[in-house]
Short mmCIF file of C-alpha atoms in Angstrom, two decimals:
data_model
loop_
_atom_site.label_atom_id
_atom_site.label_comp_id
_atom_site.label_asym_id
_atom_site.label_seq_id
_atom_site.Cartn_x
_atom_site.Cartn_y
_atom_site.Cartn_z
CA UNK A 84 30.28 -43.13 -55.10
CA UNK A 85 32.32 -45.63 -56.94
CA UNK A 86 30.46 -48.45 -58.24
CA UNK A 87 32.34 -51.46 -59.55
CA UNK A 88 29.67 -53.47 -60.40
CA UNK A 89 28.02 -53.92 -63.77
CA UNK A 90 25.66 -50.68 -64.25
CA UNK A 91 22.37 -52.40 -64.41
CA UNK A 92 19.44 -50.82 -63.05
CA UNK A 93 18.73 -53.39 -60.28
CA UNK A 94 22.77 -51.98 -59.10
CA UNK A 95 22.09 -48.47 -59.86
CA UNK A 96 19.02 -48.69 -57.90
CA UNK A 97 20.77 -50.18 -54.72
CA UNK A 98 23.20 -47.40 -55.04
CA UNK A 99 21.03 -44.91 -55.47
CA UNK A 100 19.19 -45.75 -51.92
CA UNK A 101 22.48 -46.16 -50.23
CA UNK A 102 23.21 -42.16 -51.14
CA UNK A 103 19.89 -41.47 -50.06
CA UNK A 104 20.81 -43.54 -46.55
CA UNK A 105 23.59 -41.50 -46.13
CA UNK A 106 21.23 -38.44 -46.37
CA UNK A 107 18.96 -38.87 -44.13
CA UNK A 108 15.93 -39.51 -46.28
CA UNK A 109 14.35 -42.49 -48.53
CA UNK A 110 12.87 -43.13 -52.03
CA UNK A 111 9.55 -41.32 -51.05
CA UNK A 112 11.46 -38.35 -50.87
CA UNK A 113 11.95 -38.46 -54.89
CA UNK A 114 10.33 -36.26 -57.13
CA UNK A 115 12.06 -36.57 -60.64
CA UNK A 116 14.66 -38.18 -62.02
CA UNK A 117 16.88 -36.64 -65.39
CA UNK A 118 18.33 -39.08 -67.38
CA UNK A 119 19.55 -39.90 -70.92
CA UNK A 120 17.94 -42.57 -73.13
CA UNK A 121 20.07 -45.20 -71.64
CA UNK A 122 17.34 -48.07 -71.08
CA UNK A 123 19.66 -48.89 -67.69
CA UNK A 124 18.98 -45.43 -66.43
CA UNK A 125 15.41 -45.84 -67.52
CA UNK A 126 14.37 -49.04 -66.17
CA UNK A 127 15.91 -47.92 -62.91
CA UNK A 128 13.86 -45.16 -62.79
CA UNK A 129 10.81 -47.44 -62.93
CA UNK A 130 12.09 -49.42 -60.54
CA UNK A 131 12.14 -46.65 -57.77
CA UNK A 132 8.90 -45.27 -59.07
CA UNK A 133 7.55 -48.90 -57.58
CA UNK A 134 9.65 -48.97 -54.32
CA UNK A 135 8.09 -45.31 -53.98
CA UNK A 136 4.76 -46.84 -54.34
CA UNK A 137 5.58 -49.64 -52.03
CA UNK A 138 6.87 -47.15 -49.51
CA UNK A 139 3.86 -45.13 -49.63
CA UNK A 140 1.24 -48.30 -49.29
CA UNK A 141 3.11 -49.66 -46.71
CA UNK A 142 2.74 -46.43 -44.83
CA UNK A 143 -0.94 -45.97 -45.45
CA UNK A 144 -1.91 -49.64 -45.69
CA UNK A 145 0.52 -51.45 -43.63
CA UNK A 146 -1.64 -53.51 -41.39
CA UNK A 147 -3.65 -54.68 -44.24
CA UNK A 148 -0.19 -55.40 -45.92
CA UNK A 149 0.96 -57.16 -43.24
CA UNK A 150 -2.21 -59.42 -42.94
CA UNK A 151 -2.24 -60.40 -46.71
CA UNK A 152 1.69 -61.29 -45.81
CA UNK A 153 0.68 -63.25 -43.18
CA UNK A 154 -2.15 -64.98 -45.13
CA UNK A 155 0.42 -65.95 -48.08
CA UNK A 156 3.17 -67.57 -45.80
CA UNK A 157 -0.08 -69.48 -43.59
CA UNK A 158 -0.73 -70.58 -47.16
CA UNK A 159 2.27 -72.12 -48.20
CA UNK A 160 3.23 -73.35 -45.24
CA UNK A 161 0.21 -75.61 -44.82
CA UNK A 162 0.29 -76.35 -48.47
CA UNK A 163 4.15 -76.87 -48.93
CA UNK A 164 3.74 -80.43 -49.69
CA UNK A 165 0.90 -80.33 -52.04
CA UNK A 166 2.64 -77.77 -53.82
CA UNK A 167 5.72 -79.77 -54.19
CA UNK A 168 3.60 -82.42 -55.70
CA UNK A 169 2.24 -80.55 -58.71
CA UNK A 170 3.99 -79.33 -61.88
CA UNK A 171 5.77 -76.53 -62.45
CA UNK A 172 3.38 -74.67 -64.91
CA UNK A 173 0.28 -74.82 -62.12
CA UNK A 174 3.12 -73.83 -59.17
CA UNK A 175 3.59 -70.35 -60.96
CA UNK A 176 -0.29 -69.80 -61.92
CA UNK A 177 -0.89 -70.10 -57.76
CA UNK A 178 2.12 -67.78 -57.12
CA UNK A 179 0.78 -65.31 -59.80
CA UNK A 180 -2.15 -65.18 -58.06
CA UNK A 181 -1.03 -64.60 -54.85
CA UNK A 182 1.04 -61.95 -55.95
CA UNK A 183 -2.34 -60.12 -57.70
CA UNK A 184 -4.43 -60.72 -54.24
CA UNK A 185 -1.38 -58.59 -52.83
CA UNK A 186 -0.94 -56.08 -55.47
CA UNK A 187 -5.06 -55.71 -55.36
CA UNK A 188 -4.80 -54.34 -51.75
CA UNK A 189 -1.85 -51.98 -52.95
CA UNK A 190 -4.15 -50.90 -55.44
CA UNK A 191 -6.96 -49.97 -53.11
CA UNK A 192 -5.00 -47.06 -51.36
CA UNK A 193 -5.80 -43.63 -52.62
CA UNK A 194 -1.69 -42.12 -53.16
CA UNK A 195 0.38 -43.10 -56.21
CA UNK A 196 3.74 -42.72 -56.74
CA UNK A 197 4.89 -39.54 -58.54
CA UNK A 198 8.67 -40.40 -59.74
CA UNK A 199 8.74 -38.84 -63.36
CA UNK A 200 11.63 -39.29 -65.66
CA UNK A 201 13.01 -35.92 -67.70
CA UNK A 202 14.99 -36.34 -70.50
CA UNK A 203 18.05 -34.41 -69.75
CA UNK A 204 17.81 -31.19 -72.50
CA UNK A 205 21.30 -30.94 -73.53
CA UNK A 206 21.43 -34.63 -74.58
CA UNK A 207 18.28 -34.02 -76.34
CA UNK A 208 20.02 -31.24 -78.40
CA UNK A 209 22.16 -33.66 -79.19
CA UNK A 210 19.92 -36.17 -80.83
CA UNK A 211 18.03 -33.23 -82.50
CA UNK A 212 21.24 -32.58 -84.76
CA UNK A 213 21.88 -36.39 -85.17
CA UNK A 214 18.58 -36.66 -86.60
CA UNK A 215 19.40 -33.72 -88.84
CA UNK A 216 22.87 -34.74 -90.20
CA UNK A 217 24.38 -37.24 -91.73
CA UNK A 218 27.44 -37.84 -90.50
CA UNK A 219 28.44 -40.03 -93.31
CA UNK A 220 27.67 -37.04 -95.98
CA UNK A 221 30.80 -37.47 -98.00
CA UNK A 222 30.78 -33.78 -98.05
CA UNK A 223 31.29 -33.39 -94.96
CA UNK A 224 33.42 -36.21 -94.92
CA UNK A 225 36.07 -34.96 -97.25
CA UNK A 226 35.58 -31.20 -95.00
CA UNK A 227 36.88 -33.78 -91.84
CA UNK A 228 39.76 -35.00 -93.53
CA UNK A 229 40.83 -31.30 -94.96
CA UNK A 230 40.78 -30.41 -91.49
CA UNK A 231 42.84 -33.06 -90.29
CA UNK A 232 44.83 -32.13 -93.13
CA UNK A 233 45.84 -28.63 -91.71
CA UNK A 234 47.35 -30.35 -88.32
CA UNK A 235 49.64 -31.56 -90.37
CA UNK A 236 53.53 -29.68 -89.25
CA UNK A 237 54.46 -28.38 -93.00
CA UNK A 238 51.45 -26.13 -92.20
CA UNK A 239 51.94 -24.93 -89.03
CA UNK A 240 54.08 -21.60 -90.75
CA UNK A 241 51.28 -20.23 -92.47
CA UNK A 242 48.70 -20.46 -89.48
CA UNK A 243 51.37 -18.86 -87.32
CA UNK A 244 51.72 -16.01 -89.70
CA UNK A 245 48.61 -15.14 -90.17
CA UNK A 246 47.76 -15.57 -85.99
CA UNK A 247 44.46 -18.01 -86.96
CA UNK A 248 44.04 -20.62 -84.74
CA UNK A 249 44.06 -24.27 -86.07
CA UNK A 250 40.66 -25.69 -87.36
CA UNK A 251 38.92 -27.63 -84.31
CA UNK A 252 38.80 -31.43 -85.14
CA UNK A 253 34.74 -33.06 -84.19
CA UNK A 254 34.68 -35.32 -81.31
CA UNK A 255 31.51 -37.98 -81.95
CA UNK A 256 30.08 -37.45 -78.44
CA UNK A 257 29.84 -34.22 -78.32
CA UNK A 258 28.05 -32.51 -81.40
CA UNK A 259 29.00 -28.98 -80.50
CA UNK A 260 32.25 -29.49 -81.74
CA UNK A 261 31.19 -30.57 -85.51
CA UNK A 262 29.50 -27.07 -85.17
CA UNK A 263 32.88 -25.37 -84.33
CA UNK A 264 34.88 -27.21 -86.80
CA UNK A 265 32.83 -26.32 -89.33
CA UNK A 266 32.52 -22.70 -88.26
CA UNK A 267 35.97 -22.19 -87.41
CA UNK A 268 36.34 -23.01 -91.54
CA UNK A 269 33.35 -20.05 -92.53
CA UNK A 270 35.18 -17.40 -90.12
CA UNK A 271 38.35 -17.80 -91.66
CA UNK A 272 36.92 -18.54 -95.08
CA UNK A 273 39.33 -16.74 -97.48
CA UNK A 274 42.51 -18.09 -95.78
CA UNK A 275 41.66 -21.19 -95.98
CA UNK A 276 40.66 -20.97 -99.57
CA UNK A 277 43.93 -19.30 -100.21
CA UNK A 278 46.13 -21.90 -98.28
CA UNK A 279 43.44 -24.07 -100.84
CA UNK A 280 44.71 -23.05 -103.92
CA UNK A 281 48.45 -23.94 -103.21
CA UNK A 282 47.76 -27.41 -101.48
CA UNK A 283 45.43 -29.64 -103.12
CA UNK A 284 44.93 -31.60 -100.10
CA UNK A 285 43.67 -28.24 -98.48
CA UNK A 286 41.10 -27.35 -101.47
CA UNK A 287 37.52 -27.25 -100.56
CA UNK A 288 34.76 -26.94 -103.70
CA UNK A 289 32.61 -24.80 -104.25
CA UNK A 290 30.10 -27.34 -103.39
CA UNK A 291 31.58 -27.89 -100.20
CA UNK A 292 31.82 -24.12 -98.95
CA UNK A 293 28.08 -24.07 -100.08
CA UNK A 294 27.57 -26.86 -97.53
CA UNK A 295 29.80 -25.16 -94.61
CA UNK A 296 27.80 -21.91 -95.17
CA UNK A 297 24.45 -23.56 -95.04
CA UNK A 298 25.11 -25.64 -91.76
CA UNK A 299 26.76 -22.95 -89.84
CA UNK A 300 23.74 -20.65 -90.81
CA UNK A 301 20.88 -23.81 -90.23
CA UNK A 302 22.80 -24.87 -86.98
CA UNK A 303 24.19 -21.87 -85.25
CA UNK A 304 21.11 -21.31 -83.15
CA UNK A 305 20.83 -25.09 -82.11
CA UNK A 306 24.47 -24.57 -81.06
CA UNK A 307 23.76 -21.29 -78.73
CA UNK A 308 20.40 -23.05 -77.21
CA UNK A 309 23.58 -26.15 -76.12
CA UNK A 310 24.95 -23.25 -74.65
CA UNK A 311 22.20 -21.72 -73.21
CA UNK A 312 20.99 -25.24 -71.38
CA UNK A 313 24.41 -25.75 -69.73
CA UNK A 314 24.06 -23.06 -67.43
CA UNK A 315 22.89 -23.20 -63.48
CA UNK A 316 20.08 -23.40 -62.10
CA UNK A 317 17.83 -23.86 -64.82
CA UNK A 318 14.30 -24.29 -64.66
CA UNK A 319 11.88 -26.74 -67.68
CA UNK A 320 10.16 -23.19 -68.65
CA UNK A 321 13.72 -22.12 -69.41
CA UNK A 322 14.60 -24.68 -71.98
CA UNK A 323 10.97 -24.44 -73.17
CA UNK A 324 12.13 -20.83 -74.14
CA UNK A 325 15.57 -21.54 -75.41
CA UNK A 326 13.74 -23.99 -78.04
CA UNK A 327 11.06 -20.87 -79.00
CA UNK A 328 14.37 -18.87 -79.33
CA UNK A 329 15.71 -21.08 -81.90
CA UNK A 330 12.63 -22.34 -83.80
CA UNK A 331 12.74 -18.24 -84.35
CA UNK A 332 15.81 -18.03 -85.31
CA UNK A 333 16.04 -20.92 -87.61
CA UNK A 334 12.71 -18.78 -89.37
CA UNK A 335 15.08 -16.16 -90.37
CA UNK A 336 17.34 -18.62 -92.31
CA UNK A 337 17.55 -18.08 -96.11
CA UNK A 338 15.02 -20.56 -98.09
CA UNK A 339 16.58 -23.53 -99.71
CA UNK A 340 18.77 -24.42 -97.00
CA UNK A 341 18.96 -27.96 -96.90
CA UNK A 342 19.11 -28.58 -93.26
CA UNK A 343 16.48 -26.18 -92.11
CA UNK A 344 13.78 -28.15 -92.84
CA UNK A 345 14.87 -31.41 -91.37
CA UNK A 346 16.10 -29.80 -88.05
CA UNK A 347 13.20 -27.85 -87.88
CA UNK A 348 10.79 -30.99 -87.92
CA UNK A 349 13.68 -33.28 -85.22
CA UNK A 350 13.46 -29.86 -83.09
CA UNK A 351 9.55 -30.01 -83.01
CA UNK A 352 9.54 -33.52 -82.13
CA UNK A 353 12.18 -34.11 -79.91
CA UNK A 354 11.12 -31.27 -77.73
CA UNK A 355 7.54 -32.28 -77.82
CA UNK A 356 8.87 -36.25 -76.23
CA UNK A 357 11.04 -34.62 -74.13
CA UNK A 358 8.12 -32.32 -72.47
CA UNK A 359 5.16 -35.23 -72.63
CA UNK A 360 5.88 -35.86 -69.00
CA UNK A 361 3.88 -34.96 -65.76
CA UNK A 362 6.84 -33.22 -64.10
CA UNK A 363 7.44 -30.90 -67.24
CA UNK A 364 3.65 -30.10 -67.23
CA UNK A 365 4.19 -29.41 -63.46
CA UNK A 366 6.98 -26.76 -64.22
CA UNK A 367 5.42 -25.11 -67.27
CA UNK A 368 2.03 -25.16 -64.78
CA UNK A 369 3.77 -22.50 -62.00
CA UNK A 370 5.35 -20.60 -65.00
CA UNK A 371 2.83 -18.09 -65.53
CA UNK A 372 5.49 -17.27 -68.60
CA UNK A 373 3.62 -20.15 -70.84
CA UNK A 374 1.09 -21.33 -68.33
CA UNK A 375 -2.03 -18.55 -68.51
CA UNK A 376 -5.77 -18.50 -69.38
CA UNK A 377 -5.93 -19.76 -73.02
CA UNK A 378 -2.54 -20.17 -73.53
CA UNK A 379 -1.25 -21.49 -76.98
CA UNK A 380 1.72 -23.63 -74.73
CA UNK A 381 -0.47 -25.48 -72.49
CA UNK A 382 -3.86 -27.30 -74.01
CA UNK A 383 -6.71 -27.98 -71.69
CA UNK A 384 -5.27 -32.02 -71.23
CA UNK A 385 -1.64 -30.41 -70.08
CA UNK A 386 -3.27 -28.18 -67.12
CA UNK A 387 -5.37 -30.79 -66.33
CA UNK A 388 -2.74 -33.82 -65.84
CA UNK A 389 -0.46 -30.66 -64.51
CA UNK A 390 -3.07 -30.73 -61.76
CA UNK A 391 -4.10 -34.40 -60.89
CA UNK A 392 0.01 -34.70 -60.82
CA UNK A 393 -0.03 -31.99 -57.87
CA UNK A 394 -2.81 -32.98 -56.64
CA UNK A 395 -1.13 -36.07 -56.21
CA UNK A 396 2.51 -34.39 -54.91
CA UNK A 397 0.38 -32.36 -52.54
CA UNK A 398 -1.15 -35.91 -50.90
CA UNK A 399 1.98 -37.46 -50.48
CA UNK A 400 3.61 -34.19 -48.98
CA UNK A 401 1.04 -35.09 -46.13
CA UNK A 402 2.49 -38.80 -45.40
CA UNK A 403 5.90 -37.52 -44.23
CA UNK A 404 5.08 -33.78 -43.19
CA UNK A 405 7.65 -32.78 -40.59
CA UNK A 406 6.05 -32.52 -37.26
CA UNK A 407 7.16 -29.50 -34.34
CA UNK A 408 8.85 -32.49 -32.30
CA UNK A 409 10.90 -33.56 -34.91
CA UNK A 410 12.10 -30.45 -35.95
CA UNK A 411 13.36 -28.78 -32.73
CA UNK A 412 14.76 -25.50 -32.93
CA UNK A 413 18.47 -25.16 -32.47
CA UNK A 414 19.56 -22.73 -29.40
CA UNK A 415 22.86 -20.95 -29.02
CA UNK A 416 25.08 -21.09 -25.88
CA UNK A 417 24.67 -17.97 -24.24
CA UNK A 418 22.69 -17.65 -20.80
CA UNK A 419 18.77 -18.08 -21.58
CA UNK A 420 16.05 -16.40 -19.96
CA UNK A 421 13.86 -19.56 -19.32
CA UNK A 422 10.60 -17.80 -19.50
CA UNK A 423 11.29 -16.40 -22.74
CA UNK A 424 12.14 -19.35 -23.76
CA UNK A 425 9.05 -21.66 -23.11
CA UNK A 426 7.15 -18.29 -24.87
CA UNK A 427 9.63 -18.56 -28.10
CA UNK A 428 8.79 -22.84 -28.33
CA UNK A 429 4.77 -22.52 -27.40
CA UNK A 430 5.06 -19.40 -29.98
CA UNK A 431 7.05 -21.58 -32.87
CA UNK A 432 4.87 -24.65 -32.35
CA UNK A 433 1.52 -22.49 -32.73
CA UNK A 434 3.14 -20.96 -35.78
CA UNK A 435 4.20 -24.72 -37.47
CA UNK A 436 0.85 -26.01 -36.16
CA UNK A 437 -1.13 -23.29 -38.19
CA UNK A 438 0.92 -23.41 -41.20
CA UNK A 439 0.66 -26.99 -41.66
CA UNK A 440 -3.26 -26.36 -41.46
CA UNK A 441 -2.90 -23.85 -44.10
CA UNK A 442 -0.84 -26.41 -46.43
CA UNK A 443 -3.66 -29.16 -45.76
CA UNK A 444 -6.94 -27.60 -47.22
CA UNK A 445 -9.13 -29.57 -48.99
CA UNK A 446 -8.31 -30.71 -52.89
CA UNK A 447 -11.12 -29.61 -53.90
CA UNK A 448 -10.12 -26.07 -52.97
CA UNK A 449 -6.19 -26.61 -54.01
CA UNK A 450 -7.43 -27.55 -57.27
CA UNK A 451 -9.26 -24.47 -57.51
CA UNK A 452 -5.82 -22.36 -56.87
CA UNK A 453 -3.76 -24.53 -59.84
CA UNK A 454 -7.00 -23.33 -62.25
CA UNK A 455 -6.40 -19.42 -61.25
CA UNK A 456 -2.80 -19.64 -62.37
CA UNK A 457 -4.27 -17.44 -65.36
CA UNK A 458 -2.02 -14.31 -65.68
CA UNK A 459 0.87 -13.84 -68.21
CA UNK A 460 4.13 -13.17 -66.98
CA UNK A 461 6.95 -10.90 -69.10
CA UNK A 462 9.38 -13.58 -70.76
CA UNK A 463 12.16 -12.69 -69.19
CA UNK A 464 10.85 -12.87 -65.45
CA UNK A 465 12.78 -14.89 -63.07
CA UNK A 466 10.00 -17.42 -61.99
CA UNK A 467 11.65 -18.90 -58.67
CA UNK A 468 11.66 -14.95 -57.44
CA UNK A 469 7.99 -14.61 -58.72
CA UNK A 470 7.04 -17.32 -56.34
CA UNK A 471 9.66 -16.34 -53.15
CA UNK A 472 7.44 -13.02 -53.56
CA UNK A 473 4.07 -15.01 -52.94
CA UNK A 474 5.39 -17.02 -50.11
CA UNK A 475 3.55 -15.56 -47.28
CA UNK A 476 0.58 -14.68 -49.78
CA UNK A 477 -0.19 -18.25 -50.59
CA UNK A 478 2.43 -20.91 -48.81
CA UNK A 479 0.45 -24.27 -50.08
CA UNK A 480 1.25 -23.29 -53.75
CA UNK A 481 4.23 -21.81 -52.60
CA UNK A 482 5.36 -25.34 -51.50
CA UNK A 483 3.99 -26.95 -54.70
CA UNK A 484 5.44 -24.58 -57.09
CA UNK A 485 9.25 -25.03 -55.48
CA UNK A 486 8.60 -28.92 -55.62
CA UNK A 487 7.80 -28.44 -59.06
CA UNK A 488 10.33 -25.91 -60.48
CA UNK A 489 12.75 -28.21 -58.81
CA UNK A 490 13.00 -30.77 -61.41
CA UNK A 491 16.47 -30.75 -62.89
CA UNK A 492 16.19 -29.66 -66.78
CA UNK A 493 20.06 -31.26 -67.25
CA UNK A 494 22.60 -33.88 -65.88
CA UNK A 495 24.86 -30.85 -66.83
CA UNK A 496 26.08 -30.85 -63.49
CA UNK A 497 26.54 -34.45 -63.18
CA UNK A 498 28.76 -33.85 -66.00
CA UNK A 499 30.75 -31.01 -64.22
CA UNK A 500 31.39 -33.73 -61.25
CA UNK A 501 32.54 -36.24 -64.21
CA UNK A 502 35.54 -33.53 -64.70
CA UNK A 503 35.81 -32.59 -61.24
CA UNK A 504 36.51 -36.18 -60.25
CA UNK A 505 39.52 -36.49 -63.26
CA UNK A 506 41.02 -33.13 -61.45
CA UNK A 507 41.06 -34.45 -57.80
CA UNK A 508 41.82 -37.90 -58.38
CA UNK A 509 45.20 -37.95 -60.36
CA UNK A 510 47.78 -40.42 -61.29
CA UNK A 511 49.85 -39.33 -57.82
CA UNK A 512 46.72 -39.42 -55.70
CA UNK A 513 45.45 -43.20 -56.94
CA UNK A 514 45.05 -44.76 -53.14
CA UNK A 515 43.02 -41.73 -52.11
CA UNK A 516 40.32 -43.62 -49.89
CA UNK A 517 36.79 -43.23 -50.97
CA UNK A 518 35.44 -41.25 -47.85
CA UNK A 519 38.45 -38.78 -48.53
CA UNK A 520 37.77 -38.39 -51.87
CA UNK A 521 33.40 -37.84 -51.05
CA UNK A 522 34.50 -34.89 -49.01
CA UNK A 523 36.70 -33.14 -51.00
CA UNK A 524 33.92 -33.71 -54.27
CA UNK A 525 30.94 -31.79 -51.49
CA UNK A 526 33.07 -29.19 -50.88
CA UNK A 527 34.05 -28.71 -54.47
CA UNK A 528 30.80 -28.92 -55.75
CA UNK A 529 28.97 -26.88 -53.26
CA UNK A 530 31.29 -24.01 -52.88
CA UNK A 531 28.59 -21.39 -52.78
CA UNK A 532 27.63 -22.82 -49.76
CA UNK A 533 30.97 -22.79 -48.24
CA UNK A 534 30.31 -19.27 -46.68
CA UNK A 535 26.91 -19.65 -45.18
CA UNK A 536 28.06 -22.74 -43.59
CA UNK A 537 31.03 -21.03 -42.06
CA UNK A 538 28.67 -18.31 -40.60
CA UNK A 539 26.04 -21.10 -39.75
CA UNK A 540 29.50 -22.65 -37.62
CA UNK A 541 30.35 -19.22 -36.00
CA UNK A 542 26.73 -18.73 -34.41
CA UNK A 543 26.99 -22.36 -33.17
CA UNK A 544 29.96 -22.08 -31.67
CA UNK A 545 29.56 -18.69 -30.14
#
């Protein structure tokens, strides 16, 4: 979706429900949200959090809603010309008031929202080495300008000659690419010292191959965990294990490095903000990987506001929980046998009917279940398959655990779109019409689906 507005959260937020719209679904629908630090992206997170909450007390308390409504206009209509009468400052104290009476009924229901902001994990790596390095470092400074240096056409012989590549120059968004600069420097090391001593504009100190040697060695696991969080299908216990990974690795660095230290501590606390949310908790709760009976990753408090956050999911799952009627099972067009079919729908209803009983227990008893989550799981186990294998064993926590292993640990993909979008819509293909362009961006970025929805077509049509 285009938007040509200015990106303020009150527009992102109208956007935002008009994709949902087109979906099929609404705001109460929303579990998390990944975002960047951006305070627009932020506040417009918020901002959906409260339409969530209005959505859900209008469902559970509309009548009373609609009464206190009903009350406030009754109130300034009879009043309208007293209140035109008084001043300004006592006109707002009434409508503040008004506006708690309201909010107090809202506030009497037993659901809350549960819209939880992540902070996306790659763009936390990011800040992590910005708190680390100093960009300005006249060190590395100087190390930016010899690099620029070798792009320079009297050079291009000797790279040619001896088949190296040239030196990659830093782009200031993306901090990967100091890391390759610099590293692309230490792997070639003694041409570059050799093409050194016959340009001076090409000489690096001593000093400054000290300082190339140390970063490469303090930041190359930071760099692989960037890697690591741009894959697919990524879960929060995954990026809680990419950051053990390198808080290991970075262990095993020599003593004395001078970034070490400093990342070490930016690591620590960025990744400890970026997991003191309720929908991280949730994850890390259903992966029995960090989540077990006196585990050193989750403390008493974590479980426990893991839990009163499902417990919370699990109540709202019940406001909009799909019903046999609205759900009707699609036939094919070949000749029925009508008795078998009345059997197949009394026999699917029965079976919805008695699994939505099972999903409904008390929460007394699902709380119960979240505090057995006690046993360790290898590492390296895939957690989504752990759960698809207790499915029919347990199907409440089942539902829970895929509502909370859902939570997107990137806007990697977002980003992917971002460069999809400069591929499709070229200089030649400007007046493309929006609708045009939607389609061909769901069929570029679902492509795995493109099969199953051919054979999905087939069995309709046949």
């Amino acid at each position: 979706m285009e938007i040509k507005t200015r990106q303020t959260a009150e527009n992102l937020k109208l956007r935002i429900e008009e994709v949902l719209e087109e979906h099929n679904t609404n705001v109460m629908h929303i579990y998390s949200c990944t975002t960047d630090n951006g305070k627009n992206m932020l506040k417009c997170v918020a901002e959906l959090d409260k339409s969530q909450q209005l959505a859900l007390d209008t469902e559970l308390h509309g009548y009373a809603n609609e009464v206190a409504t009903e009350d406030t206009v009754d109130d300034i209509d009879g009043d309208i010309e007293e209140l035109e009468s008084v001043d300004e400052a006592q006109l707002d104290a009434e409508v503040d008031e008004m506006l708690e009476a309201v909010e107090g009924i809202f506030a009497s229901g037993n659901v809350s929202s549960c819209i939880s902001t992540l902070k996306c994990a790659a763009h936390t790596m990011n800040l992590v080495v910005k708190d680390a390095v100093d960009t300005e470092n006249e060190l590395l400074k100087n190390i930016r300008k010899m690099v620029k240096s070798c792009r320079k056409t009297e050079y291009s012989p000797f790279f040619e000659l001896a088949k190296i590549p040239l030196p990659k120059i830093d782009v200031e968004t993306r901090w990967g690419s100091l890391f390759e600069m610099v590293n692309s420097l230490r792997k070639n090391e003694p041409f570059f010292k050799d093409l050194g001593a016959k340009f001076p504009e090409l000489h690096l100190t001593e000093e400054q191959w000290a300082y190339v040697e140390e970063f490469v060695a303090a930041f190359e696991p930071m760099y692989t965990v960037t890697k690591n969080v741009q894959s697919n299908d990524l879960v929060l216990g995954d990026i809680f294990k990419f950051i053990k990974m390198c808080q290991l690795q970075m262990k095993k660095t020599p003593a004395g490095n001078r970034f070490v230290g400093t990342a070490v501590d930016a690591l620590t606390k960025r990744s400890r903000t970026m997991m003191d949310n309720e929908a991280f908790r949730a994850a890390m709760l259903f992966d029995q990987r960090w989540c077990f009976m006196e585990s050193p990753y989750m403390t008493t408090e974590d479980k426990q506001a893991a839990i009163e956050h499902m417990l919370k999911v699990s109540t709202i799952l019940k406001t909009f929980k799909v019903t046999p009627e609205q759900n009707p099972v699609t036939t094919s067009k070949a000749p029925k046998n009508l008795v078998e079919d009345d059997l197949e729908a009394l026999l699917e209803e029965e079976c919805q009917q008695a699994s939505s009983s099972r999903l409904c227990p008390s929460q007394v008893d699902l709380k119960v279940k979240l505090l057995e989550l006690a046993k360790r799981l290898p590492v390296n186990t895939d957690i989504i398959k752990y759960w698809e294998s207790r499915r029919y064993e347990d199907p409440q926590l089942y539902e829970l655990a895929m509502i909370a292993l859902s939570a997107s640990a990137t806007q990697v993909s977002v980003e992917r779109c971002f460069s999809a979008v400069k591929l499709l819509l070229e200089q030649h293909r400007l007046r493309m019409s929006s609708e045009m362009l939607n389609d061909l961006m769901t069929i570029r970025c679902n492509r795995d689906l493109i099969p199953s929805a051919m054979n999905q077509l087939h069995q309709n049509m046949a």
